[in-house]
Structure formats: structure tokens, C-alpha cells
mmCIF file of C-alpha atoms and ligand atoms in Angstrom:
data_model
loop_
_atom_site.group_PDB
_atom_site.id
_atom_site.type_symbol
_atom_site.label_atom_id
_atom_site.label_comp_id
_atom_site.label_asym_id
_atom_site.label_seq_id
_atom_site.Cartn_x
_atom_site.Cartn_y
_atom_site.Cartn_z
ATOM 1 C CA MET A 160 133.745 -70.433 90.403
ATOM 2 C CA ASN A 161 132.248 -72.131 87.374
ATOM 3 C CA LEU A 162 131.756 -75.800 88.231
ATOM 4 C CA VAL A 163 130.617 -76.753 84.722
ATOM 5 C CA ARG A 164 133.819 -75.428 83.185
ATOM 6 C CA ILE A 165 135.923 -77.304 85.728
ATOM 7 C CA GLU A 166 133.896 -80.466 85.086
ATOM 8 C CA ASN A 167 134.682 -80.234 81.384
ATOM 9 C CA PHE A 168 138.358 -79.743 82.115
ATOM 10 C CA PHE A 169 138.270 -82.839 84.343
ATOM 11 C CA LYS A 170 136.553 -84.925 81.650
ATOM 12 C CA GLU A 171 139.066 -83.853 79.005
ATOM 13 C CA ASN A 172 141.922 -84.808 81.297
ATOM 14 C CA SER A 173 140.378 -87.967 82.820
ATOM 15 C CA ILE A 174 140.522 -86.569 86.340
ATOM 16 C CA PRO A 175 138.209 -88.603 88.620
ATOM 17 C CA ALA A 176 134.831 -87.093 89.445
ATOM 18 C CA PHE A 177 135.316 -87.178 93.220
ATOM 19 C CA ARG A 178 137.844 -84.366 92.795
ATOM 20 C CA LEU A 179 135.025 -82.223 91.461
ATOM 21 C CA ASN A 180 132.986 -82.941 94.585
ATOM 22 C CA GLN A 181 135.931 -81.879 96.717
ATOM 23 C CA ILE A 182 136.068 -78.535 94.913
ATOM 24 C CA ARG A 183 132.291 -78.115 95.087
ATOM 25 C CA ASP A 184 132.234 -78.704 98.844
ATOM 26 C CA ALA A 185 135.312 -76.590 99.537
ATOM 27 C CA VAL A 186 133.856 -73.590 97.692
ATOM 28 C CA TYR A 187 130.117 -73.835 98.321
ATOM 29 C CA LYS A 188 130.225 -75.262 101.862
ATOM 30 C CA GLN A 189 133.551 -74.050 103.301
ATOM 31 C CA TYR A 190 133.757 -70.812 101.259
ATOM 32 C CA ALA A 191 137.279 -71.378 99.915
ATOM 33 C CA THR A 192 138.322 -68.312 97.917
ATOM 34 C CA ASP A 193 141.686 -69.544 96.603
ATOM 35 C CA TRP A 194 142.884 -72.822 95.045
ATOM 36 C CA GLU A 195 145.543 -73.081 97.731
ATOM 37 C CA GLU A 196 142.845 -73.384 100.400
ATOM 38 C CA ILE A 197 141.493 -76.603 98.873
ATOM 39 C CA LYS A 198 143.900 -78.882 100.692
ATOM 40 C CA THR A 199 142.013 -82.046 99.747
ATOM 41 C CA LEU A 200 143.341 -81.617 96.193
ATOM 42 C CA PRO A 201 146.888 -82.721 95.350
ATOM 43 C CA ALA A 202 149.265 -79.788 94.927
ATOM 44 C CA ASP A 203 149.921 -80.522 91.238
ATOM 45 C CA LEU A 204 146.187 -80.509 90.483
ATOM 46 C CA ARG A 205 145.783 -77.188 92.311
ATOM 47 C CA ALA A 206 148.600 -75.805 90.206
ATOM 48 C CA SER A 207 147.146 -77.004 86.891
ATOM 49 C CA LEU A 208 143.707 -75.659 87.829
ATOM 50 C CA ALA A 209 145.229 -72.295 88.682
ATOM 51 C CA GLU A 210 146.991 -72.301 85.324
ATOM 52 C CA LYS A 211 143.908 -73.339 83.361
ATOM 53 C CA GLU A 212 141.232 -71.378 85.248
ATOM 54 C CA GLY A 213 143.154 -68.455 86.686
ATOM 55 C CA ARG A 214 141.913 -67.417 90.115
ATOM 56 C CA LEU A 215 139.330 -69.630 91.821
ATOM 57 C CA LEU A 216 136.785 -66.795 92.064
ATOM 58 C CA SER A 217 135.743 -64.595 89.159
ATOM 59 C CA ILE A 218 135.848 -61.478 91.356
ATOM 60 C CA SER A 219 138.581 -60.045 93.534
ATOM 61 C CA PRO A 220 138.218 -57.560 96.372
ATOM 62 C CA GLU A 221 139.488 -54.047 95.695
ATOM 63 C CA GLU A 222 138.296 -52.439 98.881
ATOM 64 C CA ILE A 223 136.329 -53.451 101.983
ATOM 65 C CA LEU A 224 134.661 -50.621 103.924
ATOM 66 C CA VAL A 225 133.095 -50.951 107.360
ATOM 67 C CA SER A 226 130.435 -48.517 108.586
ATOM 68 C CA GLN A 227 131.155 -46.567 111.759
ATOM 69 C CA ASN A 228 128.804 -48.624 113.912
ATOM 70 C CA HIS A 229 129.968 -51.883 112.301
ATOM 71 C CA ASP A 230 126.524 -52.862 111.045
ATOM 72 C CA ALA A 231 127.378 -52.677 107.333
ATOM 73 C CA ILE A 232 130.357 -53.954 105.347
ATOM 74 C CA LYS A 233 130.701 -52.912 101.727
ATOM 75 C CA PHE A 234 132.784 -54.961 99.290
ATOM 76 C CA CYS A 235 134.074 -53.377 96.100
ATOM 77 C CA PHE A 236 134.959 -56.155 93.671
ATOM 78 C CA ARG A 237 136.904 -56.085 90.430
ATOM 79 C CA LEU A 238 135.713 -58.431 87.697
ATOM 80 C CA ARG A 239 138.105 -60.216 85.331
ATOM 81 C CA ASP A 240 137.525 -57.590 82.622
ATOM 82 C CA GLY A 241 138.226 -54.717 85.026
ATOM 83 C CA HIS A 242 134.632 -53.644 85.669
ATOM 84 C CA LYS A 243 133.681 -52.996 89.275
ATOM 85 C CA ILE A 244 130.674 -54.014 91.305
ATOM 86 C CA GLU A 245 129.672 -53.761 94.952
ATOM 87 C CA GLY A 246 127.962 -55.967 97.509
ATOM 88 C CA VAL A 247 126.948 -55.133 101.080
ATOM 89 C CA LEU A 248 126.650 -57.258 104.229
ATOM 90 C CA MET A 249 124.129 -55.817 106.664
ATOM 91 C CA ASN A 250 123.676 -56.779 110.303
ATOM 92 C CA ILE A 251 119.872 -56.735 110.326
ATOM 93 C CA LEU A 252 119.298 -58.433 113.709
ATOM 94 C CA PRO A 253 121.644 -59.651 116.431
ATOM 95 C CA GLU A 254 123.832 -62.383 114.832
ATOM 96 C CA LYS A 255 121.815 -62.093 111.598
ATOM 97 C CA TRP A 256 123.475 -60.805 108.450
ATOM 98 C CA ALA A 257 121.836 -60.196 105.088
ATOM 99 C CA LEU A 258 123.875 -59.953 101.902
ATOM 100 C CA CYS A 259 122.843 -57.494 99.212
ATOM 101 C CA LEU A 260 124.052 -58.748 95.813
ATOM 102 C CA SER A 261 124.628 -56.998 92.491
ATOM 103 C CA THR A 262 123.279 -58.500 89.273
ATOM 104 C CA GLN A 263 124.565 -56.069 86.618
ATOM 105 C CA VAL A 264 127.375 -53.571 86.074
ATOM 106 C CA GLY A 265 125.269 -50.398 86.069
ATOM 107 C CA CYS A 266 121.586 -50.490 85.156
ATOM 108 C CA ALA A 267 119.608 -49.700 82.020
ATOM 109 C CA VAL A 268 116.504 -48.561 83.906
ATOM 110 C CA ARG A 269 118.153 -45.307 85.027
ATOM 111 C CA CYS A 270 115.856 -44.308 87.875
ATOM 112 C CA ALA A 271 116.224 -40.620 88.606
ATOM 113 C CA PHE A 272 117.336 -41.088 92.223
ATOM 114 C CA CYS A 273 119.711 -44.073 91.933
ATOM 115 C CA ALA A 274 123.514 -43.964 91.685
ATOM 116 C CA THR A 275 123.716 -47.316 89.869
ATOM 117 C CA GLY A 276 121.639 -46.102 86.933
ATOM 118 C CA LYS A 277 123.602 -42.861 86.430
ATOM 119 C CA ARG A 278 125.810 -44.173 83.672
ATOM 120 C CA GLY A 279 123.440 -46.751 82.216
ATOM 121 C CA LEU A 280 124.181 -50.439 81.743
ATOM 122 C CA ARG A 281 127.719 -51.693 81.114
ATOM 123 C CA ARG A 282 126.963 -55.402 81.107
ATOM 124 C CA ASN A 283 125.166 -58.290 82.782
ATOM 125 C CA LEU A 284 126.877 -60.371 85.448
ATOM 126 C CA SER A 285 127.280 -64.119 84.898
ATOM 127 C CA PRO A 286 125.803 -66.562 87.453
ATOM 128 C CA GLU A 287 129.357 -67.177 88.643
ATOM 129 C CA GLU A 288 129.998 -63.467 89.236
ATOM 130 C CA ILE A 289 126.817 -63.284 91.306
ATOM 131 C CA THR A 290 127.454 -66.379 93.432
ATOM 132 C CA ASP A 291 131.126 -65.512 93.937
ATOM 133 C CA GLN A 292 129.990 -62.365 95.765
ATOM 134 C CA PHE A 293 128.261 -64.729 98.190
ATOM 135 C CA ILE A 294 131.314 -66.992 98.605
ATOM 136 C CA PHE A 295 133.614 -64.064 99.270
ATOM 137 C CA ALA A 296 131.275 -62.348 101.733
ATOM 138 C CA ALA A 297 130.474 -65.626 103.530
ATOM 139 C CA ASP A 298 134.180 -66.351 103.979
ATOM 140 C CA HIS A 299 134.789 -62.813 105.238
ATOM 141 C CA LEU A 300 131.943 -63.060 107.756
ATOM 142 C CA LYS A 301 133.014 -66.511 108.955
ATOM 143 C CA LYS A 302 136.507 -65.207 109.686
ATOM 144 C CA LEU A 303 135.224 -61.960 111.202
ATOM 145 C CA ASN A 304 132.724 -63.260 113.742
ATOM 146 C CA GLY A 305 131.785 -66.855 112.907
ATOM 147 C CA CYS A 306 128.315 -65.853 111.640
ATOM 148 C CA LYS A 307 126.709 -67.379 108.547
ATOM 149 C CA ILE A 308 124.797 -65.360 105.963
ATOM 150 C CA HIS A 309 121.143 -65.519 106.992
ATOM 151 C CA SER A 310 119.526 -64.099 103.874
ATOM 152 C CA VAL A 311 120.266 -62.802 100.401
ATOM 153 C CA VAL A 312 118.597 -59.816 98.787
ATOM 154 C CA PHE A 313 119.019 -59.022 95.092
ATOM 155 C CA MET A 314 118.950 -55.294 95.727
ATOM 156 C CA GLY A 315 122.453 -54.224 94.754
ATOM 157 C CA MET A 316 123.508 -52.838 91.399
ATOM 158 C CA GLY A 317 121.205 -53.669 88.507
ATOM 159 C CA GLU A 318 117.672 -54.740 87.649
ATOM 160 C CA PRO A 319 117.614 -58.500 88.391
ATOM 161 C CA PHE A 320 114.882 -59.308 85.862
ATOM 162 C CA LEU A 321 116.786 -57.634 83.013
ATOM 163 C CA ASN A 322 119.396 -60.345 83.652
ATOM 164 C CA TYR A 323 116.871 -63.057 84.440
ATOM 165 C CA ASN A 324 118.772 -66.171 83.328
ATOM 166 C CA SER A 325 121.903 -65.383 85.338
ATOM 167 C CA VAL A 326 119.882 -64.424 88.399
ATOM 168 C CA ALA A 327 117.802 -67.612 88.154
ATOM 169 C CA GLU A 328 120.919 -69.768 87.852
ATOM 170 C CA ALA A 329 122.514 -67.923 90.800
ATOM 171 C CA ILE A 330 119.406 -68.546 92.936
ATOM 172 C CA ARG A 331 119.576 -72.250 92.037
ATOM 173 C CA ILE A 332 123.229 -72.406 93.123
ATOM 174 C CA ILE A 333 122.568 -70.434 96.307
ATOM 175 C CA THR A 334 119.573 -72.546 97.318
ATOM 176 C CA SER A 335 120.455 -76.088 96.123
ATOM 177 C CA PRO A 336 121.088 -78.209 99.219
ATOM 178 C CA GLU A 337 124.094 -79.890 97.580
ATOM 179 C CA LEU A 338 125.565 -76.514 96.593
ATOM 180 C CA ILE A 339 125.361 -73.442 98.890
ATOM 181 C CA GLY A 340 122.101 -74.579 100.466
ATOM 182 C CA LEU A 341 120.450 -71.398 101.734
ATOM 183 C CA GLY A 342 116.662 -71.787 102.229
ATOM 184 C CA ARG A 343 114.538 -70.352 99.399
ATOM 185 C CA ARG A 344 112.514 -68.343 101.899
ATOM 186 C CA HIS A 345 115.736 -66.512 102.732
ATOM 187 C CA VAL A 346 116.103 -65.146 99.197
ATOM 188 C CA SER A 347 114.428 -61.921 98.030
ATOM 189 C CA VAL A 348 114.474 -60.298 94.619
ATOM 190 C CA SER A 349 113.602 -56.642 94.116
ATOM 191 C CA THR A 350 112.353 -55.416 90.746
ATOM 192 C CA SER A 351 111.525 -52.008 89.372
ATOM 193 C CA GLY A 352 108.530 -53.629 87.658
ATOM 194 C CA HIS A 353 109.693 -55.934 84.877
ATOM 195 C CA VAL A 354 106.473 -57.801 84.101
ATOM 196 C CA PRO A 355 107.846 -60.875 82.229
ATOM 197 C CA GLY A 356 110.408 -61.279 85.019
ATOM 198 C CA ILE A 357 107.712 -61.230 87.714
ATOM 199 C CA ARG A 358 105.783 -63.888 85.804
ATOM 200 C CA ALA A 359 108.798 -66.162 85.284
ATOM 201 C CA PHE A 360 109.873 -65.726 88.918
ATOM 202 C CA ALA A 361 106.403 -66.728 90.176
ATOM 203 C CA LYS A 362 106.605 -69.951 88.188
ATOM 204 C CA GLU A 363 110.151 -70.882 88.989
ATOM 205 C CA PHE A 364 110.728 -69.601 92.508
ATOM 206 C CA PRO A 365 107.380 -69.559 94.314
ATOM 207 C CA GLN A 366 109.101 -69.973 97.698
ATOM 208 C CA CYS A 367 111.380 -66.953 97.288
ATOM 209 C CA ASN A 368 110.323 -63.405 98.199
ATOM 210 C CA LEU A 369 109.445 -60.665 95.746
ATOM 211 C CA ALA A 370 109.790 -56.924 96.294
ATOM 212 C CA PHE A 371 108.353 -54.363 93.886
ATOM 213 C CA SER A 372 109.798 -50.837 93.807
ATOM 214 C CA LEU A 373 106.639 -48.760 93.458
ATOM 215 C CA HIS A 374 107.752 -45.191 94.348
ATOM 216 C CA ALA A 375 104.635 -43.599 92.822
ATOM 217 C CA ALA A 376 101.081 -44.805 92.266
ATOM 218 C CA ASP A 377 100.345 -42.777 89.142
ATOM 219 C CA ASP A 378 101.863 -43.438 85.752
ATOM 220 C CA VAL A 379 103.012 -39.899 84.968
ATOM 221 C CA LEU A 380 105.105 -39.461 88.109
ATOM 222 C CA ARG A 381 106.266 -43.072 88.080
ATOM 223 C CA THR A 382 107.522 -42.838 84.487
ATOM 224 C CA ASP A 383 109.515 -39.771 85.537
ATOM 225 C CA LEU A 384 111.099 -41.622 88.440
ATOM 226 C CA VAL A 385 111.340 -45.161 87.004
ATOM 227 C CA PRO A 386 111.528 -44.958 83.189
ATOM 228 C CA LEU A 387 110.738 -48.699 82.827
ATOM 229 C CA ASN A 388 107.185 -47.685 83.715
ATOM 230 C CA ALA A 389 106.713 -46.480 80.126
ATOM 231 C CA ARG A 390 107.162 -50.079 78.959
ATOM 232 C CA TYR A 391 105.339 -51.774 81.834
ATOM 233 C CA PRO A 392 102.798 -49.311 83.234
ATOM 234 C CA LEU A 393 101.222 -49.731 86.666
ATOM 235 C CA SER A 394 98.153 -51.586 85.354
ATOM 236 C CA GLN A 395 100.337 -54.306 83.802
ATOM 237 C CA VAL A 396 102.430 -54.670 86.933
ATOM 238 C CA ALA A 397 99.201 -54.916 88.940
ATOM 239 C CA LYS A 398 98.040 -57.860 86.835
ATOM 240 C CA ALA A 399 101.390 -59.610 87.169
ATOM 241 C CA LEU A 400 101.364 -59.122 90.952
ATOM 242 C CA GLN A 401 97.787 -60.375 91.145
ATOM 243 C CA ASP A 402 98.799 -63.553 89.325
ATOM 244 C CA TYR A 403 101.927 -63.830 91.481
ATOM 245 C CA ILE A 404 99.859 -63.758 94.670
ATOM 246 C CA ALA A 405 97.269 -66.181 93.268
ATOM 247 C CA ALA A 406 100.015 -68.635 92.304
ATOM 248 C CA THR A 407 102.267 -68.369 95.361
ATOM 249 C CA HIS A 408 99.992 -67.134 98.184
ATOM 250 C CA ARG A 409 102.976 -65.097 99.281
ATOM 251 C CA LYS A 410 103.242 -61.546 100.491
ATOM 252 C CA VAL A 411 104.786 -58.953 98.207
ATOM 253 C CA PHE A 412 107.070 -56.273 99.625
ATOM 254 C CA ILE A 413 106.385 -52.818 98.266
ATOM 255 C CA GLU A 414 109.347 -50.442 98.314
ATOM 256 C CA TYR A 415 108.779 -46.719 98.262
ATOM 257 C CA VAL A 416 111.737 -44.311 98.232
ATOM 258 C CA MET A 417 110.687 -41.159 100.056
ATOM 259 C CA LEU A 418 111.615 -38.058 98.025
ATOM 260 C CA ASP A 419 110.727 -34.762 99.647
ATOM 261 C CA GLY A 420 108.265 -32.694 97.619
ATOM 262 C CA VAL A 421 108.072 -35.361 94.911
ATOM 263 C CA ASN A 422 106.203 -38.442 96.121
ATOM 264 C CA SER A 423 105.783 -37.822 99.834
ATOM 265 C CA SER A 424 102.826 -35.422 100.019
ATOM 266 C CA ARG A 425 99.761 -36.170 102.137
ATOM 267 C CA SER A 426 97.677 -37.062 99.076
ATOM 268 C CA MET A 427 99.929 -39.970 98.092
ATOM 269 C CA PRO A 428 98.820 -42.570 100.674
ATOM 270 C CA ASP A 429 95.299 -42.539 99.192
ATOM 271 C CA LYS A 430 96.686 -43.196 95.724
ATOM 272 C CA ILE A 431 98.892 -46.005 97.013
ATOM 273 C CA ASN A 432 95.904 -47.461 98.837
ATOM 274 C CA ASP A 433 93.706 -47.336 95.717
ATOM 275 C CA TYR A 434 96.376 -48.891 93.530
ATOM 276 C CA LEU A 435 97.345 -51.731 95.840
ATOM 277 C CA ARG A 436 93.694 -52.572 96.569
ATOM 278 C CA THR A 437 93.159 -53.188 92.853
ATOM 279 C CA ILE A 438 95.740 -55.954 93.241
ATOM 280 C CA SER A 439 94.860 -57.655 96.494
ATOM 281 C CA ALA A 440 93.993 -57.250 100.177
ATOM 282 C CA PRO A 441 96.411 -55.502 102.554
ATOM 283 C CA LYS A 442 97.380 -58.789 104.191
ATOM 284 C CA TYR A 443 99.334 -59.630 101.043
ATOM 285 C CA PHE A 444 101.632 -56.619 101.290
ATOM 286 C CA THR A 445 104.214 -54.992 103.490
ATOM 287 C CA ILE A 446 105.105 -51.453 102.505
ATOM 288 C CA ASN A 447 108.704 -50.414 103.132
ATOM 289 C CA LEU A 448 109.292 -46.671 103.140
ATOM 290 C CA ILE A 449 112.947 -46.048 102.279
ATOM 291 C CA PRO A 450 114.377 -42.648 103.222
ATOM 292 C CA TYR A 451 116.182 -41.354 100.128
ATOM 293 C CA ASN A 452 119.941 -41.821 100.392
ATOM 294 C CA ARG A 453 122.019 -39.101 98.799
ATOM 295 C CA THR A 454 123.385 -39.876 95.339
ATOM 296 C CA GLY A 455 124.337 -36.399 94.243
ATOM 297 C CA GLY A 456 121.057 -35.508 92.523
ATOM 298 C CA PRO A 457 118.435 -32.841 93.256
ATOM 299 C CA PHE A 458 116.470 -34.987 95.720
ATOM 300 C CA ARG A 459 116.228 -34.867 99.497
ATOM 301 C CA ALA A 460 114.671 -37.185 102.046
ATOM 302 C CA PRO A 461 111.682 -35.754 103.933
ATOM 303 C CA ALA A 462 112.190 -34.964 107.618
ATOM 304 C CA PRO A 463 111.732 -38.058 109.833
ATOM 305 C CA GLU A 464 108.492 -36.638 111.320
ATOM 306 C CA ARG A 465 107.030 -36.286 107.839
ATOM 307 C CA MET A 466 107.854 -39.879 107.046
ATOM 308 C CA GLN A 467 106.159 -40.967 110.257
ATOM 309 C CA ILE A 468 103.025 -39.027 109.313
ATOM 310 C CA PHE A 469 103.069 -40.699 105.898
ATOM 311 C CA GLN A 470 103.471 -44.078 107.575
ATOM 312 C CA GLY A 471 100.582 -43.291 109.946
ATOM 313 C CA LEU A 472 98.263 -42.331 107.082
ATOM 314 C CA LEU A 473 98.935 -45.633 105.328
ATOM 315 C CA GLN A 474 98.486 -47.562 108.557
ATOM 316 C CA GLU A 475 95.103 -45.905 109.092
ATOM 317 C CA LEU A 476 94.144 -47.157 105.644
ATOM 318 C CA GLY A 477 94.923 -50.693 106.797
ATOM 319 C CA TRP A 478 98.477 -51.293 105.595
ATOM 320 C CA GLU A 479 101.488 -52.802 107.322
ATOM 321 C CA VAL A 480 104.222 -50.177 106.896
ATOM 322 C CA THR A 481 107.832 -50.055 108.034
ATOM 323 C CA ILE A 482 110.396 -47.283 107.640
ATOM 324 C CA ARG A 483 113.661 -48.808 106.530
ATOM 325 C CA LYS A 484 116.734 -48.081 108.587
ATOM 326 C CA SER A 485 119.527 -46.988 106.251
ATOM 327 C CA LEU A 486 122.560 -49.157 106.964
ATOM 328 C CA GLY A 487 125.929 -48.130 105.591
ATOM 329 C CA ASP A 488 125.121 -44.670 104.267
ATOM 330 C CA ASP A 489 128.449 -43.437 105.713
ATOM 331 C CA ILE A 490 130.305 -45.843 103.374
ATOM 332 C CA ALA A 491 128.003 -45.196 100.373
ATOM 333 C CA GLY A 492 126.618 -48.686 100.893
ATOM 334 C CA ALA A 493 122.948 -47.873 101.470
ATOM 335 C CA CYS A 494 120.088 -48.481 98.995
ATOM 336 C CA GLY A 495 120.754 -46.797 95.688
ATOM 337 C CA GLN A 496 124.283 -45.654 96.529
ATOM 338 C CA LEU A 497 126.190 -48.498 94.898
ATOM 339 C CA ALA A 498 128.004 -47.219 91.853
ATOM 340 C CA GLY A 499 130.996 -49.516 91.440
ATOM 341 C CA ARG A 500 133.363 -46.651 90.840
HETATM 342 N N1 SAH B 616 116.790 -52.629 90.468
HETATM 343 C C1 SAH B 616 116.012 -53.174 91.519
HETATM 344 C C2 SAH B 616 116.845 -53.620 92.698
HETATM 345 C C3 SAH B 616 118.009 -52.753 93.114
HETATM 346 S S1 SAH B 616 117.648 -51.207 93.858
HETATM 347 C C4 SAH B 616 114.930 -52.201 91.953
HETATM 348 O O1 SAH B 616 114.981 -51.055 91.554
HETATM 349 O O2 SAH B 616 114.031 -52.633 92.679
HETATM 350 C C5 SAH B 616 117.073 -51.630 95.484
HETATM 351 C C6 SAH B 616 116.134 -50.607 96.081
HETATM 352 O O3 SAH B 616 116.829 -49.386 96.378
HETATM 353 C C7 SAH B 616 115.003 -50.222 95.145
HETATM 354 O O4 SAH B 616 113.779 -50.197 95.820
HETATM 355 C C8 SAH B 616 115.424 -48.851 94.716
HETATM 356 O O5 SAH B 616 114.339 -48.077 94.283
HETATM 357 C C9 SAH B 616 116.038 -48.292 95.977
HETATM 358 N N2 SAH B 616 116.850 -47.095 95.753
HETATM 359 C C10 SAH B 616 117.490 -46.723 94.641
HETATM 360 N N3 SAH B 616 118.110 -45.523 94.821
HETATM 361 C C11 SAH B 616 117.868 -45.151 96.089
HETATM 362 C C12 SAH B 616 118.258 -44.044 96.886
HETATM 363 N N4 SAH B 616 119.040 -43.094 96.401
HETATM 364 N N5 SAH B 616 117.812 -43.974 98.164
HETATM 365 C C13 SAH B 616 117.030 -44.959 98.667
HETATM 366 N N6 SAH B 616 116.656 -46.036 97.977
HETATM 367 C C14 SAH B 616 117.050 -46.141 96.702
HETATM 368 FE FE1 SF4 B 617 118.262 -49.821 88.275
HETATM 369 FE FE2 SF4 B 617 116.964 -50.363 90.582
HETATM 370 FE FE3 SF4 B 617 118.706 -48.296 90.407
HETATM 371 FE FE4 SF4 B 617 116.359 -48.172 89.149
HETATM 372 S S1 SF4 B 617 116.691 -48.288 91.375
HETATM 373 S S2 SF4 B 617 118.367 -47.582 88.282
HETATM 374 S S3 SF4 B 617 116.097 -50.293 88.513
HETATM 375 S S4 SF4 B 617 119.211 -50.439 90.204
#
């Protein structure tokens, strides 16, 4: 829903402003997904809004898939122009659900291991298309089990900082108390290393969380895996993260996809250690090792024991390290599997 557009329509037609507040509350607080659900509006106004605006939300569900153990729900949405995107609700703790949002149709970064990047970038999402994923998922969850969305992670399709303005506006809508009202500490953005984006995010959203997808601590391998590294090499990202920590005093989450025989050998923890120490002390980082999820490429995840050894080596060097549990890989809803096909 685009409140600004509706506001203009109301001004042009001299519709009183309190009607706008009714729509705002119905959508952002009650998670209405259809004009007909906004019963506080007179029926004729609902009808003229439906005629003028089309559907209330800019996205419509094509398919909803539930993982076998019910801890992940994947939504496939169709946009007004026919493109498709995906979002995933994940049950991270008892009664606690995190929503993974998409920010672009496809992705221009084209990491070697990621399904989203396979066909490049189709287009950016608008703020409305990002926040409508939240409204739809929140309504679904409310009806399913009465739970509210606990946190939002911008880790779906797309590189958030290559669509910075829409992502920033979506975060404002999601976190403004008079709009959706989720706490800023419950919002995390993951970037493949877009330096201007990290800098802008530090200024504008110092209370939100930042994750950096490292995947390799030397430039040659990292450029192979994450082509954006050619534009923003590790040394530049290090400076941006240093400034981020100095400005926000917040921890940075380091993501590391484990690819067998590529970036998971026993010599890698030392390189990671050296690199991160050039930025800041270990207390400012949590390293998340992500087992590679299949996307049809040549990669494989290392055996679980090997990942534990890798984790142990980093821990001995002083780092806090977790191995991420893959939720929803049976419905192609795990990290890197979202393709919007
Ligand atoms: N574009 C952003 C955010 C979306 S991807 C970024 O790259 O950070 C979210 C996370 O999933 C990133 O850390 C990404 O590297 C990881 N990922 C991508 N493909 C994956 C795969 N096949 N298996 C596991 N993790 C993957
Ligand atoms: Fe884009 Fe992130 Fe996938 Fe890389 S991992 S292609 S940056 S969505």
C-alpha cells in the first residue's frame, strides 16, 4: 500500500484526513490485505479506492509453501507487472518468527553460489513492494497461530544497498511507531559489501543491525565468489566497517557460506582472523557459518564435522562463531535458494 498516493487521491477529492488514518491503522497495525477488510471505511469509498488503486497490496500470493517440520513458510508473490519475488517466515525460537524480505527482483551482484543472482537483476522493488511483504506475512502469521513478527532480516532476493532508497524508506515504514512500529533493533540488513551503502546505513540507521557477507578473506577468491569485490575490495569494506563500529558501537554479523574445497580449508580461519582484526576486536563481531544450500551449481557443503572443526579453529582464535541452521531447505526457502521462478 502506498499511503502517499492515497493521500493525494483524498486531497483531490476532498475526502477528510481521518479516513487516511483509518486506512493507515487498518493496514499497518491490523494487517488488512484487502479493501473489503477495512470496515471503518464506507462501502462506496472502499469501492472507489479499489477502482482507483486496484488491489490494496502491490503484491499477491501465488503460492505458500510450508516446510515439513513447520518451521519455515515461503511466500511466492506476484508483482503488478508479473515479476515474482519470495519472502520467508522462519520460526527461530519458540513463538518467535523472523521474516526474510526481498529487496530486488534478481540481483546484479551474481555471486557464484546464489540462486537469486543466476539471471542477474530484473528490477528494484519499491518501498511499497517491500513493506507489503511484511503486511501479508504478518496477516498470515496472525491467522495461523496468533504470533507477531519478531524481527525482519533483509536477506531475501537482492542486494539491499543496490536499492538503498527503497530499503531505507521500507525500514522507516516498518519501524515508525505510528506505522508498523517494529523496534529498530529487530531489523537487520545483510550486504555483500557495498561500501557507500554501509556508510549511509551507519548514519541513518545506527540502531539497526548490519551483516556483512564475507565468504573469503582474500581478494582473489572473494572476487571469484562475490564479483562486487572487484569494485569494493576487502580493504575498503574494512574501512567502512571500522567507521560503522566507531559510529554505532554495534556488533557486526559476519556471514560465511561454507563451500567444500573452496573456502573451508584449515588455513582459512587464520586469514579471517587477520582480516577481521584489522577492523576491530572480536567483541564487535559474531561470525555465522552458513552451510551451503544447493542451488544447482558445482558447490557442496562440507561435512558437518568439518564445519565444526572450522568453527573450533575460529573460536580458539577468540571469535564468537555460530553455525546457522538451514530452515526451509526442503521448500527451496533457505539462504540463497530464493529465485522467484
Ligand atoms: N545480497 C545480500 C543479502 C541476501 S543473501 C548478501 O549477499 O548479503 C543472504 C545471505 O545468504 C548472504 O550471506 C548470502 O551470501 C547467503 N547465500 C547466498 N547463497 C547461498 C547458498 N546457496 N547457501 C547458503 N547461503 C547462501
Ligand atoms: Fe545478490 Fe546476495 Fe545472492 Fe550475492 S548472495 S547474488 S549479493 S542476493
